[in-house]
Every structure is written in structure tokens, then in C-alpha cells.
PDB file of C-alpha atoms in Angstrom:
ATOM      1  CA  MET W   1       0.000   0.000   0.000  1.00 50.00           C
ATOM      2  CA  SER W   2       2.401   2.679   1.151  1.00 73.00           C
ATOM      3  CA  THR W   3       5.906   3.206  -0.157  1.00 84.00           C
ATOM      4  CA  GLN W   4       8.566   1.372   1.823  1.00 88.00           C
ATOM      5  CA  ILE W   5      12.076   2.788   2.171  1.00 89.00           C
ATOM      6  CA  ASP W   6      15.425   1.757   3.600  1.00 89.00           C
ATOM      7  CA  PRO W   7      15.618   3.587   6.973  1.00 86.00           C
ATOM      8  CA  ARG W   8      19.409   3.852   6.682  1.00 89.00           C
ATOM      9  CA  GLY W   9      18.875   6.070   3.635  1.00 91.00           C
ATOM     10  CA  GLN W  10      17.063   8.523   5.911  1.00 90.00           C
ATOM     11  CA  ARG W  11      19.942   8.530   8.380  1.00 91.00           C
ATOM     12  CA  PHE W  12      22.297   9.216   5.456  1.00 93.00           C
ATOM     13  CA  ALA W  13      20.110  12.049   4.159  1.00 94.00           C
ATOM     14  CA  ALA W  14      19.919  13.543   7.670  1.00 94.00           C
ATOM     15  CA  SER W  15      23.726  13.419   7.900  1.00 94.00           C
ATOM     16  CA  VAL W  16      24.054  15.272   4.585  1.00 96.00           C
ATOM     17  CA  THR W  17      21.466  17.803   5.785  1.00 96.00           C
ATOM     18  CA  SER W  18      23.443  18.315   9.019  1.00 96.00           C
ATOM     19  CA  VAL W  19      26.665  18.986   7.108  1.00 97.00           C
ATOM     20  CA  VAL W  20      24.982  21.480   4.777  1.00 97.00           C
ATOM     21  CA  LEU W  21      23.301  23.299   7.674  1.00 97.00           C
ATOM     22  CA  VAL W  22      26.528  23.462   9.716  1.00 97.00           C
ATOM     23  CA  ALA W  23      28.260  24.938   6.652  1.00 97.00           C
ATOM     24  CA  ALA W  24      25.428  27.440   6.232  1.00 96.00           C
ATOM     25  CA  LEU W  25      25.656  28.524   9.878  1.00 96.00           C
ATOM     26  CA  ALA W  26      29.451  28.707   9.779  1.00 96.00           C
ATOM     27  CA  THR W  27      29.373  31.056   6.788  1.00 95.00           C
ATOM     28  CA  ALA W  28      26.369  33.133   7.907  1.00 87.00           C
ATOM     29  CA  PRO W  29      25.461  35.842   7.386  1.00 89.00           C
ATOM     30  CA  GLY W  30      26.341  36.209   3.730  1.00 91.00           C
ATOM     31  CA  ALA W  31      25.758  35.107   0.157  1.00 94.00           C
ATOM     32  CA  LEU W  32      27.341  31.681   0.665  1.00 96.00           C
ATOM     33  CA  ALA W  33      25.128  30.902   3.669  1.00 95.00           C
ATOM     34  CA  VAL W  34      22.030  31.936   1.730  1.00 96.00           C
ATOM     35  CA  THR W  35      23.109  29.739  -1.191  1.00 97.00           C
ATOM     36  CA  LEU W  36      23.662  26.717   1.060  1.00 97.00           C
ATOM     37  CA  LEU W  37      20.374  27.230   2.883  1.00 97.00           C
ATOM     38  CA  SER W  38      18.538  27.602  -0.459  1.00 97.00           C
ATOM     39  CA  LEU W  39      20.120  24.373  -1.644  1.00 97.00           C
ATOM     40  CA  GLN W  40      18.953  22.578   1.491  1.00 97.00           C
ATOM     41  CA  ALA W  41      15.465  24.069   1.182  1.00 97.00           C
ATOM     42  CA  ALA W  42      15.343  22.768  -2.401  1.00 97.00           C
ATOM     43  CA  LEU W  43      16.310  19.281  -1.190  1.00 96.00           C
ATOM     44  CA  PHE W  44      13.598  19.386   1.497  1.00 96.00           C
ATOM     45  CA  ALA W  45      11.067  20.582  -1.085  1.00 96.00           C
ATOM     46  CA  THR W  46      12.015  17.761  -3.484  1.00 96.00           C
ATOM     47  CA  ALA W  47      11.475  15.200  -0.714  1.00 94.00           C
ATOM     48  CA  VAL W  48       8.084  16.681   0.165  1.00 93.00           C
ATOM     49  CA  ALA W  49       6.931  17.004  -3.445  1.00 94.00           C
ATOM     50  CA  LEU W  50       8.307  13.801  -5.011  1.00 93.00           C
ATOM     51  CA  GLY W  51       8.978  11.588  -1.996  1.00 91.00           C
ATOM     52  CA  VAL W  52      12.051  11.023   0.164  1.00 91.00           C
ATOM     53  CA  GLN W  53      13.275   8.248  -2.137  1.00 91.00           C
ATOM     54  CA  ARG W  54      13.385  10.578  -5.170  1.00 92.00           C
ATOM     55  CA  THR W  55      15.860  13.227  -4.025  1.00 94.00           C
ATOM     56  CA  PRO W  56      19.409  13.567  -5.394  1.00 94.00           C
ATOM     57  CA  VAL W  57      20.723  12.558  -1.950  1.00 94.00           C
ATOM     58  CA  ALA W  58      18.612   9.380  -2.054  1.00 93.00           C
ATOM     59  CA  ALA W  59      20.078   8.613  -5.501  1.00 93.00           C
ATOM     60  CA  VAL W  60      23.613   8.964  -4.124  1.00 94.00           C
ATOM     61  CA  TYR W  61      22.679   6.675  -1.217  1.00 94.00           C
ATOM     62  CA  ARG W  62      21.320   4.034  -3.606  1.00 92.00           C
ATOM     63  CA  SER W  63      24.220   4.097  -6.035  1.00 93.00           C
ATOM     64  CA  VAL W  64      27.170   4.664  -3.674  1.00 93.00           C
ATOM     65  CA  VAL W  65      26.321   3.868  -0.040  1.00 92.00           C
ATOM     66  CA  ARG W  66      23.855   0.987  -0.076  1.00 92.00           C
ATOM     67  CA  PRO W  67      25.961  -1.313  -2.290  1.00 91.00           C
ATOM     68  CA  ARG W  68      28.593  -1.159   0.471  1.00 92.00           C
ATOM     69  CA  LEU W  69      26.066  -1.807   3.279  1.00 90.00           C
ATOM     70  CA  GLY W  70      24.096  -4.675   1.783  1.00 88.00           C
ATOM     71  CA  PRO W  71      20.328  -5.046   1.803  1.00 89.00           C
ATOM     72  CA  PRO W  72      18.351  -3.495   4.701  1.00 86.00           C
ATOM     73  CA  SER W  73      17.199  -5.745   7.561  1.00 84.00           C
ATOM     74  CA  HIS W  74      13.809  -4.047   7.453  1.00 82.00           C
ATOM     75  CA  THR W  75      12.054  -1.278   5.591  1.00 84.00           C
ATOM     76  CA  GLU W  76       9.881   1.556   6.862  1.00 83.00           C
ATOM     77  CA  ASP W  77       6.918   3.554   5.656  1.00 82.00           C
ATOM     78  CA  ALA W  78       7.982   6.647   3.710  1.00 85.00           C
ATOM     79  CA  THR W  79       5.203   8.865   5.114  1.00 82.00           C
ATOM     80  CA  PRO W  80       6.756   9.810   8.513  1.00 82.00           C
ATOM     81  CA  PRO W  81      10.103  10.990   7.064  1.00 86.00           C
ATOM     82  CA  ARG W  82       8.286  12.896   4.344  1.00 88.00           C
ATOM     83  CA  PHE W  83       6.387  14.778   7.034  1.00 86.00           C
ATOM     84  CA  ALA W  84       9.681  15.487   8.830  1.00 88.00           C
ATOM     85  CA  GLN W  85      11.170  16.856   5.592  1.00 92.00           C
ATOM     86  CA  GLY W  86       8.207  19.227   5.438  1.00 91.00           C
ATOM     87  CA  VAL W  87       9.033  20.477   8.945  1.00 91.00           C
ATOM     88  CA  GLY W  88      12.657  20.931   7.845  1.00 94.00           C
ATOM     89  CA  LEU W  89      11.494  22.873   4.800  1.00 95.00           C
ATOM     90  CA  VAL W  90       9.525  25.304   6.972  1.00 95.00           C
ATOM     91  CA  PHE W  91      12.546  25.949   9.234  1.00 96.00           C
ATOM     92  CA  ALA W  92      14.877  26.388   6.242  1.00 97.00           C
ATOM     93  CA  LEU W  93      12.490  28.854   4.583  1.00 97.00           C
ATOM     94  CA  VAL W  94      12.056  30.869   7.786  1.00 97.00           C
ATOM     95  CA  GLY W  95      15.853  30.912   8.143  1.00 97.00           C
ATOM     96  CA  LEU W  96      16.214  32.127   4.567  1.00 97.00           C
ATOM     97  CA  VAL W  97      13.695  34.905   5.135  1.00 97.00           C
ATOM     98  CA  GLY W  98      15.656  35.920   8.242  1.00 96.00           C
ATOM     99  CA  PHE W  99      19.035  36.116   6.491  1.00 96.00           C
ATOM    100  CA  LEU W 100      17.602  37.744   3.350  1.00 96.00           C
ATOM    101  CA  THR W 101      15.755  40.467   5.266  1.00 95.00           C
ATOM    102  CA  GLY W 102      18.662  41.173   7.577  1.00 93.00           C
ATOM    103  CA  VAL W 103      16.912  39.710  10.639  1.00 95.00           C
ATOM    104  CA  ASP W 104      19.934  37.503  11.271  1.00 95.00           C
ATOM    105  CA  ALA W 105      18.733  36.330  14.705  1.00 95.00           C
ATOM    106  CA  LEU W 106      15.707  34.716  13.055  1.00 96.00           C
ATOM    107  CA  GLY W 107      17.982  33.111  10.477  1.00 96.00           C
ATOM    108  CA  TYR W 108      20.275  31.662  13.151  1.00 97.00           C
ATOM    109  CA  VAL W 109      17.446  30.335  15.339  1.00 96.00           C
ATOM    110  CA  ALA W 110      15.418  28.750  12.501  1.00 97.00           C
ATOM    111  CA  THR W 111      18.490  27.193  10.880  1.00 96.00           C
ATOM    112  CA  GLY W 112      19.559  25.983  14.335  1.00 96.00           C
ATOM    113  CA  PHE W 113      16.198  24.234  14.836  1.00 95.00           C
ATOM    114  CA  ALA W 114      16.551  22.538  11.451  1.00 95.00           C
ATOM    115  CA  LEU W 115      20.071  21.431  12.415  1.00 96.00           C
ATOM    116  CA  VAL W 116      18.934  20.008  15.782  1.00 95.00           C
ATOM    117  CA  ALA W 117      16.147  18.041  14.066  1.00 93.00           C
ATOM    118  CA  ALA W 118      18.527  16.715  11.387  1.00 94.00           C
ATOM    119  CA  LEU W 119      21.195  15.735  13.929  1.00 94.00           C
ATOM    120  CA  LEU W 120      18.662  13.906  16.133  1.00 92.00           C
ATOM    121  CA  ASN W 121      17.365  12.100  13.073  1.00 89.00           C
ATOM    122  CA  ALA W 122      20.884  11.123  12.024  1.00 90.00           C
ATOM    123  CA  THR W 123      21.990   9.981  15.503  1.00 90.00           C
ATOM    124  CA  ILE W 124      19.002   8.387  17.247  1.00 89.00           C
ATOM    125  CA  GLY W 125      16.545   8.251  14.348  1.00 84.00           C
ATOM    126  CA  LEU W 126      14.204  10.698  16.059  1.00 84.00           C
ATOM    127  CA  CYS W 127      10.711  10.530  14.615  1.00 77.00           C
ATOM    128  CA  LEU W 128       9.505  14.116  14.409  1.00 77.00           C
ATOM    129  CA  GLY W 129       5.968  13.142  13.492  1.00 70.00           C
ATOM    130  CA  CYS W 130       5.696  11.156  16.748  1.00 75.00           C
ATOM    131  CA  GLU W 131       6.832  14.026  18.915  1.00 79.00           C
ATOM    132  CA  VAL W 132       5.024  17.099  17.765  1.00 71.00           C
ATOM    133  CA  TYR W 133       1.543  16.001  16.829  1.00 68.00           C
ATOM    134  CA  LEU W 134       0.034  15.400  20.269  1.00 72.00           C
ATOM    135  CA  ARG W 135       1.561  18.592  21.652  1.00 73.00           C
ATOM    136  CA  ILE W 136      -0.362  20.722  19.183  1.00 69.00           C
ATOM    137  CA  PRO W 137      -3.535  22.173  20.787  1.00 65.00           C
ATOM    138  CA  THR W 138      -6.685  20.273  19.828  1.00 58.00           C
ATOM    139  CA  PRO W 139      -8.400  23.109  17.856  1.00 58.00           C
ATOM    140  CA  LEU W 140      -5.385  23.375  15.547  1.00 57.00           C
ATOM    141  CA  ILE W 141      -5.400  19.629  14.963  1.00 53.00           C
ATOM    142  CA  ALA W 142      -9.119  19.755  14.174  1.00 54.00           C
ATOM    143  CA  ALA W 143      -8.461  22.583  11.708  1.00 54.00           C
ATOM    144  CA  THR W 144      -5.687  20.754   9.868  1.00 52.00           C
ATOM    145  CA  THR W 145      -7.640  17.494   9.829  1.00 50.00           C
ATOM    146  CA  ARG W 146     -10.557  19.264   8.222  1.00 51.00           C
ATOM    147  CA  SER W 147      -8.402  20.931   5.619  1.00 49.00           C
ATOM    148  CA  THR W 148      -6.621  17.735   4.598  1.00 46.00           C
ATOM    149  CA  THR W 149      -9.669  15.528   4.295  1.00 40.00           C
TER     150      THR W 149
ATOM    151  CA  MET G   1      34.297  32.570  16.953  1.00 84.00           C
ATOM    152  CA  THR G   2      31.428  33.763  14.758  1.00 90.00           C
ATOM    153  CA  THR G   3      27.786  33.797  15.857  1.00 93.00           C
ATOM    154  CA  GLY G   4      27.027  30.948  13.469  1.00 93.00           C
ATOM    155  CA  LEU G   5      29.651  28.717  15.053  1.00 95.00           C
ATOM    156  CA  TRP G   6      28.248  29.448  18.527  1.00 96.00           C
ATOM    157  CA  VAL G   7      24.829  28.394  17.218  1.00 95.00           C
ATOM    158  CA  VAL G   8      26.347  25.168  15.863  1.00 95.00           C
ATOM    159  CA  LEU G   9      27.997  24.499  19.243  1.00 96.00           C
ATOM    160  CA  ALA G  10      24.734  25.134  21.115  1.00 96.00           C
ATOM    161  CA  CYS G  11      22.895  22.783  18.740  1.00 95.00           C
ATOM    162  CA  LEU G  12      25.485  20.052  19.254  1.00 95.00           C
ATOM    163  CA  LEU G  13      25.269  20.296  23.060  1.00 96.00           C
ATOM    164  CA  LEU G  14      21.468  20.234  22.916  1.00 95.00           C
ATOM    165  CA  VAL G  15      21.478  17.190  20.636  1.00 95.00           C
ATOM    166  CA  VAL G  16      23.978  15.235  22.742  1.00 95.00           C
ATOM    167  CA  GLY G  17      22.014  15.950  25.933  1.00 95.00           C
ATOM    168  CA  PHE G  18      18.670  15.051  24.413  1.00 93.00           C
ATOM    169  CA  ALA G  19      19.997  11.936  22.656  1.00 93.00           C
ATOM    170  CA  VAL G  20      21.500  10.587  25.893  1.00 94.00           C
ATOM    171  CA  TYR G  21      18.239  11.269  27.762  1.00 93.00           C
ATOM    172  CA  ARG G  22      16.193   9.563  25.063  1.00 91.00           C
ATOM    173  CA  VAL G  23      18.352   6.486  24.783  1.00 90.00           C
ATOM    174  CA  ARG G  24      18.130   6.088  28.573  1.00 91.00           C
ATOM    175  CA  THR G  25      14.400   6.595  28.974  1.00 91.00           C
ATOM    176  CA  ASP G  26      12.865   5.234  25.751  1.00 91.00           C
ATOM    177  CA  GLY G  27      10.810   2.124  26.333  1.00 91.00           C
ATOM    178  CA  ARG G  28      11.283   2.174  30.109  1.00 93.00           C
ATOM    179  CA  PHE G  29       8.131   1.467  32.083  1.00 93.00           C
ATOM    180  CA  HIS G  30       7.346   3.712  35.014  1.00 90.00           C
ATOM    181  CA  ARG G  31       4.402   4.985  36.981  1.00 85.00           C
ATOM    182  CA  ARG G  32       3.049   8.187  35.522  1.00 70.00           C
ATOM    183  CA  ARG G  33       4.802  11.112  37.186  1.00 59.00           C
ATOM    184  CA  GLY G  34       2.541  12.721  39.735  1.00 53.00           C
ATOM    185  CA  ALA G  35      -0.013   9.917  39.497  1.00 54.00           C
ATOM    186  CA  GLU G  36       0.452   9.001  43.173  1.00 53.00           C
ATOM    187  CA  ALA G  37       0.667  12.500  44.547  1.00 44.00           C
ATOM    188  CA  GLY G  38      -1.917  14.337  42.501  1.00 43.00           C
ATOM    189  CA  THR G  39      -5.727  14.450  42.594  1.00 44.00           C
ATOM    190  CA  PRO G  40      -6.530  12.270  45.616  1.00 42.00           C
ATOM    191  CA  ALA G  41     -10.155  13.371  45.289  1.00 39.00           C
ATOM    192  CA  ALA G  42     -10.636  11.495  42.033  1.00 44.00           C
ATOM    193  CA  PRO G  43     -11.534   7.912  42.889  1.00 46.00           C
ATOM    194  CA  THR G  44      -9.875   6.055  40.051  1.00 54.00           C
ATOM    195  CA  THR G  45     -12.369   3.249  40.092  1.00 54.00           C
ATOM    196  CA  ALA G  46     -13.243   3.542  36.419  1.00 64.00           C
ATOM    197  CA  SER G  47     -11.166   2.088  33.631  1.00 72.00           C
ATOM    198  CA  VAL G  48      -9.035   4.606  31.766  1.00 74.00           C
ATOM    199  CA  LEU G  49     -11.101   3.768  28.709  1.00 75.00           C
ATOM    200  CA  THR G  50     -14.478   4.510  30.302  1.00 72.00           C
ATOM    201  CA  GLY G  51     -16.430   6.851  28.083  1.00 67.00           C
ATOM    202  CA  ALA G  52     -13.735   6.861  25.443  1.00 68.00           C
ATOM    203  CA  GLY G  53     -15.771   5.015  22.867  1.00 70.00           C
ATOM    204  CA  ILE G  54     -13.252   2.198  22.967  1.00 74.00           C
ATOM    205  CA  ASP G  55     -15.374  -0.747  23.963  1.00 73.00           C
ATOM    206  CA  VAL G  56     -13.284  -3.876  23.859  1.00 79.00           C
ATOM    207  CA  PRO G  57     -12.759  -6.663  26.386  1.00 84.00           C
ATOM    208  CA  LEU G  58      -9.627  -6.237  28.498  1.00 88.00           C
ATOM    209  CA  GLY G  59      -7.093  -8.980  29.106  1.00 89.00           C
ATOM    210  CA  ASP G  60      -7.658 -11.309  32.070  1.00 91.00           C
ATOM    211  CA  ARG G  61      -4.242 -10.505  33.397  1.00 93.00           C
ATOM    212  CA  ALA G  62      -3.236  -7.264  31.705  1.00 94.00           C
ATOM    213  CA  THR G  63      -3.894  -5.120  28.663  1.00 94.00           C
ATOM    214  CA  LEU G  64      -1.171  -3.419  26.646  1.00 96.00           C
ATOM    215  CA  LEU G  65      -2.769  -0.191  25.495  1.00 95.00           C
ATOM    216  CA  GLN G  66      -0.707   1.352  22.702  1.00 96.00           C
ATOM    217  CA  PHE G  67      -1.254   4.868  21.404  1.00 94.00           C
ATOM    218  CA  SER G  68      -0.097   5.312  17.809  1.00 92.00           C
ATOM    219  CA  SER G  69      -0.245   7.971  15.137  1.00 87.00           C
ATOM    220  CA  ALA G  70       0.122   8.150  11.395  1.00 81.00           C
ATOM    221  CA  PHE G  71       3.563   9.777  11.007  1.00 76.00           C
ATOM    222  CA  CYS G  72       5.200   7.308  13.368  1.00 83.00           C
ATOM    223  CA  ALA G  73       7.683   4.637  12.334  1.00 82.00           C
ATOM    224  CA  PRO G  74       8.442   3.314  15.874  1.00 88.00           C
ATOM    225  CA  CYS G  75       4.705   2.701  16.396  1.00 90.00           C
ATOM    226  CA  ARG G  76       4.906  -0.118  13.868  1.00 88.00           C
ATOM    227  CA  ALA G  77       7.910  -1.627  15.607  1.00 90.00           C
ATOM    228  CA  THR G  78       6.107  -1.338  18.963  1.00 94.00           C
ATOM    229  CA  ARG G  79       3.089  -3.134  17.495  1.00 95.00           C
ATOM    230  CA  ARG G  80       5.384  -5.998  16.494  1.00 94.00           C
ATOM    231  CA  VAL G  81       7.035  -6.188  19.946  1.00 96.00           C
ATOM    232  CA  LEU G  82       3.728  -6.112  21.836  1.00 96.00           C
ATOM    233  CA  GLY G  83       2.330  -8.738  19.481  1.00 96.00           C
ATOM    234  CA  GLU G  84       5.224 -11.028  20.406  1.00 96.00           C
ATOM    235  CA  VAL G  85       4.556 -10.436  24.116  1.00 96.00           C
ATOM    236  CA  VAL G  86       0.869 -11.294  23.707  1.00 96.00           C
ATOM    237  CA  ASP G  87       1.892 -14.561  22.055  1.00 95.00           C
ATOM    238  CA  LEU G  88       4.255 -15.335  24.943  1.00 94.00           C
ATOM    239  CA  VAL G  89       2.178 -14.396  27.987  1.00 94.00           C
ATOM    240  CA  PRO G  90      -1.306 -15.865  28.451  1.00 94.00           C
ATOM    241  CA  GLY G  91      -4.077 -13.515  29.562  1.00 94.00           C
ATOM    242  CA  VAL G  92      -2.507 -10.432  28.017  1.00 95.00           C
ATOM    243  CA  THR G  93      -4.160  -8.545  25.179  1.00 95.00           C
ATOM    244  CA  HIS G  94      -2.805  -5.800  22.938  1.00 95.00           C
ATOM    245  CA  LEU G  95      -5.026  -2.849  22.118  1.00 94.00           C
ATOM    246  CA  GLU G  96      -3.748  -0.255  19.642  1.00 94.00           C
ATOM    247  CA  VAL G  97      -5.510   3.093  19.584  1.00 93.00           C
ATOM    248  CA  ASP G  98      -5.072   5.842  17.000  1.00 91.00           C
ATOM    249  CA  ALA G  99      -4.146   8.842  19.151  1.00 90.00           C
ATOM    250  CA  GLU G 100      -5.419  11.276  16.537  1.00 84.00           C
ATOM    251  CA  GLN G 101      -8.886   9.710  16.643  1.00 86.00           C
ATOM    252  CA  HIS G 102      -9.062   9.714  20.452  1.00 87.00           C
ATOM    253  CA  LEU G 103      -7.622  13.057  21.465  1.00 85.00           C
ATOM    254  CA  GLU G 104      -9.800  13.328  24.592  1.00 85.00           C
ATOM    255  CA  VAL G 105      -8.399  10.116  26.060  1.00 87.00           C
ATOM    256  CA  VAL G 106      -4.936  11.180  24.963  1.00 88.00           C
ATOM    257  CA  ARG G 107      -5.277  14.476  26.833  1.00 87.00           C
ATOM    258  CA  ALA G 108      -6.890  12.887  29.895  1.00 87.00           C
ATOM    259  CA  LEU G 109      -4.068  10.366  30.162  1.00 89.00           C
ATOM    260  CA  HIS G 110      -1.371  12.977  29.441  1.00 89.00           C
ATOM    261  CA  VAL G 111      -0.007  11.046  26.489  1.00 90.00           C
ATOM    262  CA  LEU G 112       2.409  13.425  24.779  1.00 88.00           C
ATOM    263  CA  ARG G 113       4.037  11.340  22.106  1.00 90.00           C
ATOM    264  CA  THR G 114       3.598   8.177  20.155  1.00 91.00           C
ATOM    265  CA  PRO G 115       4.166   5.379  20.664  1.00 93.00           C
ATOM    266  CA  THR G 116       3.119   5.375  24.320  1.00 95.00           C
ATOM    267  CA  THR G 117       2.254   2.028  25.853  1.00 96.00           C
ATOM    268  CA  LEU G 118       0.145   1.757  29.027  1.00 95.00           C
ATOM    269  CA  ILE G 119      -0.101  -1.453  30.998  1.00 94.00           C
ATOM    270  CA  LEU G 120      -3.621  -1.797  32.395  1.00 92.00           C
ATOM    271  CA  ASP G 121      -4.695  -4.199  35.124  1.00 90.00           C
ATOM    272  CA  PRO G 122      -7.793  -6.397  34.522  1.00 89.00           C
ATOM    273  CA  ASP G 123     -10.039  -3.538  35.737  1.00 87.00           C
ATOM    274  CA  GLY G 124      -8.509  -1.097  33.283  1.00 87.00           C
ATOM    275  CA  HIS G 125      -6.428   0.929  35.750  1.00 89.00           C
ATOM    276  CA  GLU G 126      -3.075   2.176  34.603  1.00 91.00           C
ATOM    277  CA  VAL G 127      -0.235   0.263  36.242  1.00 91.00           C
ATOM    278  CA  SER G 128       2.703   1.709  34.350  1.00 93.00           C
ATOM    279  CA  ARG G 129       3.596   3.250  31.034  1.00 95.00           C
ATOM    280  CA  ALA G 130       6.475   3.662  28.628  1.00 95.00           C
ATOM    281  CA  SER G 131       6.931   6.075  25.781  1.00 93.00           C
ATOM    282  CA  GLY G 132       9.054   5.202  22.801  1.00 92.00           C
ATOM    283  CA  LEU G 133       9.792   1.754  21.445  1.00 93.00           C
ATOM    284  CA  PRO G 134      10.103  -0.752  24.324  1.00 95.00           C
ATOM    285  CA  ALA G 135      12.244  -3.883  24.125  1.00 94.00           C
ATOM    286  CA  ARG G 136      10.414  -7.177  24.548  1.00 95.00           C
ATOM    287  CA  ASP G 137      12.215  -7.857  27.833  1.00 94.00           C
ATOM    288  CA  GLN G 138      11.178  -4.454  29.189  1.00 94.00           C
ATOM    289  CA  VAL G 139       7.520  -5.283  28.529  1.00 96.00           C
ATOM    290  CA  LEU G 140       7.875  -8.753  30.055  1.00 95.00           C
ATOM    291  CA  ALA G 141       9.542  -7.343  33.179  1.00 94.00           C
ATOM    292  CA  ALA G 142       6.838  -4.694  33.581  1.00 94.00           C
ATOM    293  CA  LEU G 143       4.119  -7.316  33.147  1.00 93.00           C
ATOM    294  CA  ALA G 144       5.756  -9.487  35.810  1.00 90.00           C
ATOM    295  CA  ARG G 145       5.227  -6.641  38.276  1.00 85.00           C
ATOM    296  CA  VAL G 146       1.485  -6.462  37.571  1.00 80.00           C
ATOM    297  CA  SER G 147       0.459  -9.670  39.277  1.00 64.00           C
TER     298      SER G 147
END
């Protein structure tokens, strides 16, 4: 029914994301940081729009990394990581707005949140969709449920 | 050091701290914090599922009540683990509830993330709970403390 993916590919993608975001923060504020953050936002957007298994990073994982690791012991549903990529996209876009409008503090904080999420995903496989949903106030959940169904 | 590098450092410290905490506490069964001390006026004679619209028979010995949600990979793994436990221990049933469909129960029980597994006694009272993916041995040990 739903698309199944190799969970190690998600860890790999989160590692790449972490490296890009660290580079963006290290070079911020400036044109290079904005370029790196835009690149990462584009990767997040690709994962949300086409699926996490159809990003350039996923292609690199399939052609370079997985042949060295062997087949996965189990696969996972692609929906939760896709949701997490959407959260990452929001943070990256807010960060971009911050750096582009000169509100650097906003850029640092939003990019920092995206980095924390990516690092937790890469290290302990944190499932963002499991953490945030029940902490959202009920009326907001009702609103989003209505709009998506 | 630039501001950006300070942000990176702060992120790293936050991640290490949180990761260590999570690895230590995930899947560990405990009494709900404040459950003993708080609200002595409420006589907890009713099952936690009373009035929740979840009308299923409870296990003779214990019920593993699992709260799950859609965007949740560890929920599937937890379902597998609890299924194994049910096969191993007689009198134990597994009941998986979609947290998003039962937000009132979720709020009343202070379930903040999925998966959260509650162990209920035969009358439907909460005995202990664990959030995150529990290991099979952790569930078995917690069940051993029920009876």
C-alpha cells in the first residue's frame, strides 16, 4: 500500500542535511550561507513534493552507499520521514527569510532548529511526526484534519 | 568565533544531551509522574477507557494499550514487539488506539508522544507506562510486576 524505504537512507540524508546546515551557519550571514540554505530548502522541497526516495541525496545513497552496506534488515513507511522533511522545509524557509531580510537572529534560530532536528534524526533516528503532533492544541489539529480531508 | 559557530555548538550540546536522555528513557516502564501524589479526590475506580468510545474486552491478566499515530515509524515496531509479548504471555491482550482519533483520552491520560504504551490491570487501571519503542524484555519485566 504505502511506499517502503530503507531507513538507513534517511539517516544518510539527515547526515548530509546536518553537514549542509553546519556549513550554512558557519558562513552566515552572507551570500554563501544563503546559497547553502537555499540548496537545502530545495532538497527538502524535493522530498516533500516527489517523496524522500526521489531526491538527489537518495540517488547517491542508492548508487554509492547501499551497495557497500548490503540489503536493509527491514524497511519503513515513507510517510513519517516525508512529514519530517516538510518540517525541515519550513525551518529552512524561515531561516532564509531571516538572512535575506537582515533579521539575522531569526535566520540563526530557525536554521539551528533545522540542524537540531537533522542531527537527532541522524543519531538516534528521532521521529519528528511522533513528537510534535500530540503537543499541538486540539483546535489546531481539528483545523488541519478538516483541511486535509 | 562567529555567531554561526556558537549556534552550531549550542545545537550540538542540545542534541547530545537530548539523545543521551532519550536512549536512557525510551521504552522504560514507570508509573506516571505525579499519578500518586496528585488528585486524591478522584476515585480512580473507572477504567481509563471509560467513556472513550473504545469498547473492547480487556485482558484477564493485563492489557497493553498502545497509542499510535500516522507519522510514526516506531509505532509499527512497537506493534510488532507487543504482538510477540501477547503470544508469549497468556491472559494479556494488545489494544492499539489511534491517538489522533481519540484526542480526549490522549489528553486525559497525558499522552504526549507516540508510541506510548500503558499497561492496564484487569479492571482497566493504569499500572505503568512507557513512551518510545520498548524492548520485549522491558515489557515482560513490567508485566511481571502487575500480578
